[in-house]
Amino acid sequence: MDQVVWFNLSFFIRTLKLVRVLDLSQIHLGCEIELLVQLRYLAVQGMMKTIPSSIVNLSNLETFVLHFSGWVVLPDNIWNLKKLRHLEMKGNYPVGFCLPNDNLDNYAELCNLDTFSTAILSWENWEKILRKFPNIRELKGKLLEYGVSAGESNKVLVLYHLSRLESLNVYSYEERYAMQYQIEFFPLNLRKLTLSGFKLPWCKISAIGCLPNLEVLKLLKGAFEGEVWNMEEAGQFLKVRFLKLASFRLVRWTASE
């Protein structure tokens, strides 16, 4: 097991202000980091509930990796990191970044963001937030249902506006509500798709089957619900070369020749 190292970074950071790549994945984040304004890559260990707003002083930052087990709140000014390309959290389950929700219309898009893992989103604002990442290529996210009444139905997952998205892993966190979801317009560029917790009826899977570039499909616990999956439509799943089904009560699975 890796050990987390504690030491005073002040002298090191004040001496190497021009460093561009800094991997402190076994060292806790210190406030001195904000002095390294030339940083392009930053990996740190963190035991925190929030990322300090001073991170936006790293205006050249392209990659931020946080090693932590839990949910961490990103600062309201995270939208000012215009060069950010990769935002990732690594750690034991559950992990994720909670995004600021206030005054979203007043902030510009993160047009350079390419990969994001893991985004913690609510059904109330997930679409507005994802519109801030118009060019994202890889996305992993958890959808929360706080503020949603038990039994509420007709929640629609619409992702067509993420036209460059190639890899999507999304999990509906509150399965206990057993809500009836709809899937609408997945991006046609999708090559990898992982779903869990949505409890969709199998008749809705045609929205996935018609994706022309889909190669890897993982349907995990609670992604779909029901004992019968009929694959009777021709021209479905034409490029899928890897399929994983986990924790289903599937009794009959039929397919056309």
Tab-separated table of C-alpha atoms in Angstrom:
chain	number	residue	atom	x	y	z
A	1	MET	CA	0.000	0.000	0.000
A	2	ASP	CA	1.353	3.417	-0.976
A	3	GLN	CA	2.098	5.813	1.839
A	4	VAL	CA	1.090	9.445	1.775
A	5	VAL	CA	4.063	11.741	2.328
A	6	TRP	CA	3.845	14.905	4.400
A	7	PHE	CA	6.490	17.626	4.153
A	8	ASN	CA	6.816	21.371	3.764
A	9	LEU	CA	6.614	22.286	0.094
A	10	SER	CA	7.261	25.986	0.539
A	11	PHE	CA	10.990	25.989	-0.225
A	12	PHE	CA	10.634	23.571	-3.129
A	13	ILE	CA	7.848	25.530	-4.792
A	14	ARG	CA	9.409	28.953	-4.295
A	15	THR	CA	12.610	27.652	-5.887
A	16	LEU	CA	11.048	25.982	-8.940
A	17	LYS	CA	8.445	28.492	-10.080
A	18	LEU	CA	8.932	27.607	-13.748
A	19	VAL	CA	8.080	23.904	-13.382
A	20	ARG	CA	5.382	22.789	-15.837
A	21	VAL	CA	4.713	19.186	-14.759
A	22	LEU	CA	4.253	18.351	-11.075
A	23	ASP	CA	3.229	14.916	-9.806
A	24	LEU	CA	2.513	15.006	-6.083
A	25	SER	CA	0.096	12.089	-6.152
A	26	GLN	CA	1.378	10.863	-2.776
A	27	ILE	CA	1.697	14.320	-1.247
A	28	HIS	CA	-1.099	16.467	0.129
A	29	LEU	CA	-2.047	19.648	-1.683
A	30	GLY	CA	-0.625	22.793	-0.136
A	31	CYS	CA	-1.608	26.411	-0.656
A	32	GLU	CA	1.824	27.129	-2.161
A	33	ILE	CA	0.818	25.314	-5.350
A	34	GLU	CA	-0.848	28.477	-6.631
A	35	LEU	CA	2.598	30.060	-7.038
A	36	LEU	CA	3.501	27.649	-9.845
A	37	VAL	CA	1.749	29.646	-12.522
A	38	GLN	CA	3.513	27.808	-15.368
A	39	LEU	CA	2.040	24.431	-14.414
A	40	ARG	CA	0.474	22.421	-17.234
A	41	TYR	CA	0.066	19.147	-15.297
A	42	LEU	CA	-0.756	18.789	-11.606
A	43	ALA	CA	-1.416	15.543	-9.727
A	44	VAL	CA	-1.938	15.716	-5.967
A	45	GLN	CA	-3.154	13.737	-2.991
A	46	GLY	CA	-5.991	15.470	-1.186
A	47	MET	CA	-7.978	15.049	2.000
A	48	MET	CA	-10.415	17.879	1.428
A	49	LYS	CA	-14.053	18.636	0.766
A	50	THR	CA	-13.384	21.528	-1.598
A	51	ILE	CA	-10.740	22.567	-4.101
A	52	PRO	CA	-9.406	26.032	-3.158
A	53	SER	CA	-10.470	28.826	-5.495
A	54	SER	CA	-6.824	29.847	-5.816
A	55	ILE	CA	-6.355	26.963	-8.261
A	56	VAL	CA	-7.527	29.347	-10.986
A	57	ASN	CA	-4.226	31.197	-10.557
A	58	LEU	CA	-2.789	28.263	-12.514
A	59	SER	CA	-4.080	29.767	-15.736
A	60	ASN	CA	-1.941	27.445	-17.891
A	61	LEU	CA	-3.177	24.253	-16.235
A	62	GLU	CA	-4.220	21.579	-18.732
A	63	THR	CA	-4.389	18.432	-16.568
A	64	PHE	CA	-5.545	18.161	-12.956
A	65	VAL	CA	-5.544	14.753	-11.264
A	66	LEU	CA	-6.695	14.356	-7.663
A	67	HIS	CA	-6.059	11.163	-5.688
A	68	PHE	CA	-8.828	10.970	-3.102
A	69	SER	CA	-11.703	8.742	-1.977
A	70	GLY	CA	-14.845	10.823	-1.759
A	71	TRP	CA	-16.680	13.727	-3.336
A	72	VAL	CA	-14.927	17.068	-3.692
A	73	VAL	CA	-16.550	20.397	-4.570
A	74	LEU	CA	-14.939	22.417	-7.337
A	75	PRO	CA	-14.778	26.204	-6.830
A	76	ASP	CA	-17.243	28.561	-8.529
A	77	ASN	CA	-14.454	30.018	-10.641
A	78	ILE	CA	-13.366	26.667	-12.102
A	79	TRP	CA	-14.869	27.904	-15.379
A	80	ASN	CA	-11.968	30.369	-15.643
A	81	LEU	CA	-9.418	27.599	-16.288
A	82	LYS	CA	-9.765	28.037	-20.040
A	83	LYS	CA	-6.878	25.723	-20.961
A	84	LEU	CA	-8.085	22.774	-18.852
A	85	ARG	CA	-8.178	19.583	-20.938
A	86	HIS	CA	-8.224	16.705	-18.438
A	87	LEU	CA	-9.991	16.640	-15.070
A	88	GLU	CA	-9.748	13.344	-13.221
A	89	MET	CA	-10.195	11.907	-9.746
A	90	LYS	CA	-8.632	8.596	-8.773
A	91	GLY	CA	-9.459	6.626	-5.662
A	92	ASN	CA	-11.672	4.024	-4.096
A	93	TYR	CA	-15.430	4.185	-4.642
A	94	PRO	CA	-17.161	6.617	-4.413
A	95	VAL	CA	-15.205	9.451	-5.987
A	96	GLY	CA	-16.211	12.494	-7.973
A	97	PHE	CA	-16.127	16.233	-8.501
A	98	CYS	CA	-19.221	18.250	-7.578
A	99	LEU	CA	-19.592	21.136	-9.990
A	100	PRO	CA	-20.790	24.630	-9.049
A	101	ASN	CA	-24.423	25.205	-10.012
A	102	ASP	CA	-24.960	28.911	-9.375
A	103	ASN	CA	-25.171	31.483	-12.168
A	104	LEU	CA	-24.160	29.011	-14.860
A	105	ASP	CA	-25.411	31.317	-17.588
A	106	ASN	CA	-22.837	33.920	-16.559
A	107	TYR	CA	-19.821	31.674	-17.152
A	108	ALA	CA	-18.090	30.796	-20.391
A	109	GLU	CA	-17.638	27.247	-21.659
A	110	LEU	CA	-14.599	25.068	-21.029
A	111	CYS	CA	-14.095	24.528	-24.732
A	112	ASN	CA	-10.798	22.661	-24.340
A	113	LEU	CA	-12.020	20.068	-21.832
A	114	ASP	CA	-11.428	16.652	-23.398
A	115	THR	CA	-11.836	14.160	-20.526
A	116	PHE	CA	-13.742	14.397	-17.233
A	117	SER	CA	-13.931	11.668	-14.596
A	118	THR	CA	-16.007	11.692	-12.456
A	119	ALA	CA	-18.637	14.450	-12.630
A	120	ILE	CA	-21.319	14.470	-9.920
A	121	LEU	CA	-24.471	15.916	-11.478
A	122	SER	CA	-28.110	16.355	-10.519
A	123	TRP	CA	-31.081	15.850	-12.807
A	124	GLU	CA	-31.988	19.471	-12.133
A	125	ASN	CA	-28.951	20.997	-13.832
A	126	TRP	CA	-26.957	18.279	-15.589
A	127	GLU	CA	-27.849	19.465	-19.089
A	128	LYS	CA	-26.810	23.064	-18.390
A	129	ILE	CA	-23.497	21.918	-16.961
A	130	LEU	CA	-22.673	19.524	-19.787
A	131	ARG	CA	-23.303	22.290	-22.289
A	132	LYS	CA	-20.255	23.957	-20.751
A	133	PHE	CA	-18.126	21.131	-22.220
A	134	PRO	CA	-19.000	21.298	-25.942
A	135	ASN	CA	-15.899	19.442	-27.133
A	136	ILE	CA	-15.625	16.759	-24.474
A	137	ARG	CA	-14.547	13.351	-25.779
A	138	GLU	CA	-14.569	11.134	-22.656
A	139	LEU	CA	-17.032	11.576	-19.791
A	140	LYS	CA	-17.743	9.608	-16.649
A	141	GLY	CA	-20.558	10.835	-14.439
A	142	LYS	CA	-23.019	10.077	-11.662
A	143	LEU	CA	-26.550	11.444	-11.776
A	144	LEU	CA	-28.121	12.283	-8.432
A	145	GLU	CA	-31.846	12.604	-7.901
A	146	TYR	CA	-31.920	14.875	-4.883
A	147	GLY	CA	-34.877	17.185	-5.054
A	148	VAL	CA	-36.861	14.630	-7.057
A	149	SER	CA	-40.028	13.154	-5.609
A	150	ALA	CA	-40.263	9.403	-5.240
A	151	GLY	CA	-42.135	7.911	-8.133
A	152	GLU	CA	-41.609	10.897	-10.431
A	153	SER	CA	-41.287	9.693	-14.011
A	154	ASN	CA	-40.353	10.680	-17.537
A	155	LYS	CA	-36.827	11.840	-16.878
A	156	VAL	CA	-35.128	12.270	-20.245
A	157	LEU	CA	-31.405	11.802	-20.834
A	158	VAL	CA	-30.468	13.990	-23.813
A	159	LEU	CA	-26.838	14.099	-24.922
A	160	TYR	CA	-27.003	14.836	-28.626
A	161	HIS	CA	-25.321	18.239	-28.155
A	162	LEU	CA	-22.059	16.512	-27.102
A	163	SER	CA	-21.254	15.809	-30.727
A	164	ARG	CA	-17.598	14.850	-30.111
A	165	LEU	CA	-18.273	12.443	-27.246
A	166	GLU	CA	-16.668	9.034	-27.869
A	167	SER	CA	-16.727	7.422	-24.418
A	168	LEU	CA	-19.569	7.738	-21.894
A	169	ASN	CA	-19.886	6.051	-18.510
A	170	VAL	CA	-22.936	7.243	-16.592
A	171	TYR	CA	-24.556	5.913	-13.436
A	172	SER	CA	-27.882	6.907	-11.899
A	173	TYR	CA	-27.079	7.012	-8.207
A	174	GLU	CA	-30.491	6.807	-6.506
A	175	GLU	CA	-31.940	3.514	-7.739
A	176	ARG	CA	-34.465	3.342	-4.903
A	177	TYR	CA	-36.818	5.715	-6.706
A	178	ALA	CA	-37.203	3.248	-9.594
A	179	MET	CA	-37.944	6.106	-11.946
A	180	GLN	CA	-38.915	5.502	-15.554
A	181	TYR	CA	-36.299	7.089	-17.767
A	182	GLN	CA	-36.135	7.854	-21.437
A	183	ILE	CA	-33.017	7.910	-23.584
A	184	GLU	CA	-32.965	10.435	-26.378
A	185	PHE	CA	-30.350	11.108	-29.019
A	186	PHE	CA	-27.025	9.721	-27.899
A	187	PRO	CA	-24.093	11.300	-29.784
A	188	LEU	CA	-23.450	9.403	-33.011
A	189	ASN	CA	-19.684	9.397	-32.402
A	190	LEU	CA	-19.982	7.193	-29.296
A	191	ARG	CA	-17.607	4.223	-29.377
A	192	LYS	CA	-17.806	3.155	-25.721
A	193	LEU	CA	-20.916	3.248	-23.522
A	194	THR	CA	-21.408	2.100	-19.927
A	195	LEU	CA	-24.776	2.476	-18.179
A	196	SER	CA	-26.024	1.491	-14.731
A	197	GLY	CA	-28.903	2.336	-12.418
A	198	PHE	CA	-31.371	3.724	-14.971
A	199	LYS	CA	-33.903	0.853	-14.875
A	200	LEU	CA	-34.913	1.348	-18.488
A	201	PRO	CA	-37.306	-1.068	-20.195
A	202	TRP	CA	-35.590	-3.225	-22.813
A	203	CYS	CA	-37.701	-1.668	-25.573
A	204	LYS	CA	-35.668	1.525	-25.134
A	205	ILE	CA	-32.388	-0.113	-26.082
A	206	SER	CA	-32.962	0.623	-29.766
A	207	ALA	CA	-31.669	4.152	-29.092
A	208	ILE	CA	-28.323	2.515	-28.326
A	209	GLY	CA	-28.455	-0.214	-30.950
A	210	CYS	CA	-28.649	2.293	-33.788
A	211	LEU	CA	-25.416	4.075	-32.838
A	212	PRO	CA	-23.254	3.634	-35.961
A	213	ASN	CA	-19.831	3.712	-34.267
A	214	LEU	CA	-20.512	1.869	-30.996
A	215	GLU	CA	-17.872	-0.821	-30.341
A	216	VAL	CA	-17.971	-1.408	-26.567
A	217	LEU	CA	-21.231	-1.680	-24.597
A	218	LYS	CA	-21.397	-2.383	-20.865
A	219	LEU	CA	-24.824	-2.644	-19.256
A	220	LEU	CA	-24.269	-2.978	-15.534
A	221	LYS	CA	-26.528	-3.356	-12.501
A	222	GLY	CA	-29.915	-1.735	-12.990
A	223	ALA	CA	-29.191	-0.273	-16.424
A	224	PHE	CA	-32.247	-2.028	-17.867
A	225	GLU	CA	-35.148	-3.773	-16.197
A	226	GLY	CA	-37.233	-6.718	-17.340
A	227	GLU	CA	-36.893	-10.420	-18.079
A	228	VAL	CA	-37.151	-10.318	-21.882
A	229	TRP	CA	-34.869	-8.610	-24.397
A	230	ASN	CA	-36.017	-8.924	-27.994
A	231	MET	CA	-33.464	-7.858	-30.597
A	232	GLU	CA	-35.746	-8.131	-33.591
A	233	GLU	CA	-34.805	-4.944	-35.433
A	234	ALA	CA	-32.322	-5.383	-38.262
A	235	GLY	CA	-29.241	-3.197	-38.443
A	236	GLN	CA	-28.701	-2.965	-34.680
A	237	PHE	CA	-25.319	-3.072	-32.907
A	238	LEU	CA	-23.474	-3.445	-36.219
A	239	LYS	CA	-20.008	-2.563	-34.883
A	240	VAL	CA	-20.269	-3.805	-31.287
A	241	ARG	CA	-17.369	-6.177	-30.604
A	242	PHE	CA	-17.560	-6.238	-26.780
A	243	LEU	CA	-20.754	-6.627	-24.735
A	244	LYS	CA	-20.950	-6.945	-20.961
A	245	LEU	CA	-24.168	-7.653	-19.050
A	246	ALA	CA	-23.969	-7.683	-15.253
A	247	SER	CA	-26.546	-8.263	-12.496
A	248	PHE	CA	-29.608	-8.696	-14.713
A	249	ARG	CA	-32.674	-10.896	-14.234
A	250	LEU	CA	-32.789	-11.673	-17.916
A	251	VAL	CA	-34.792	-14.826	-18.673
A	252	ARG	CA	-35.099	-14.678	-22.454
A	253	TRP	CA	-32.901	-12.978	-25.032
A	254	THR	CA	-33.888	-13.274	-28.673
A	255	ALA	CA	-32.275	-11.853	-31.791
A	256	SER	CA	-33.063	-11.786	-35.493
A	257	GLU	CA	-30.705	-13.459	-37.946
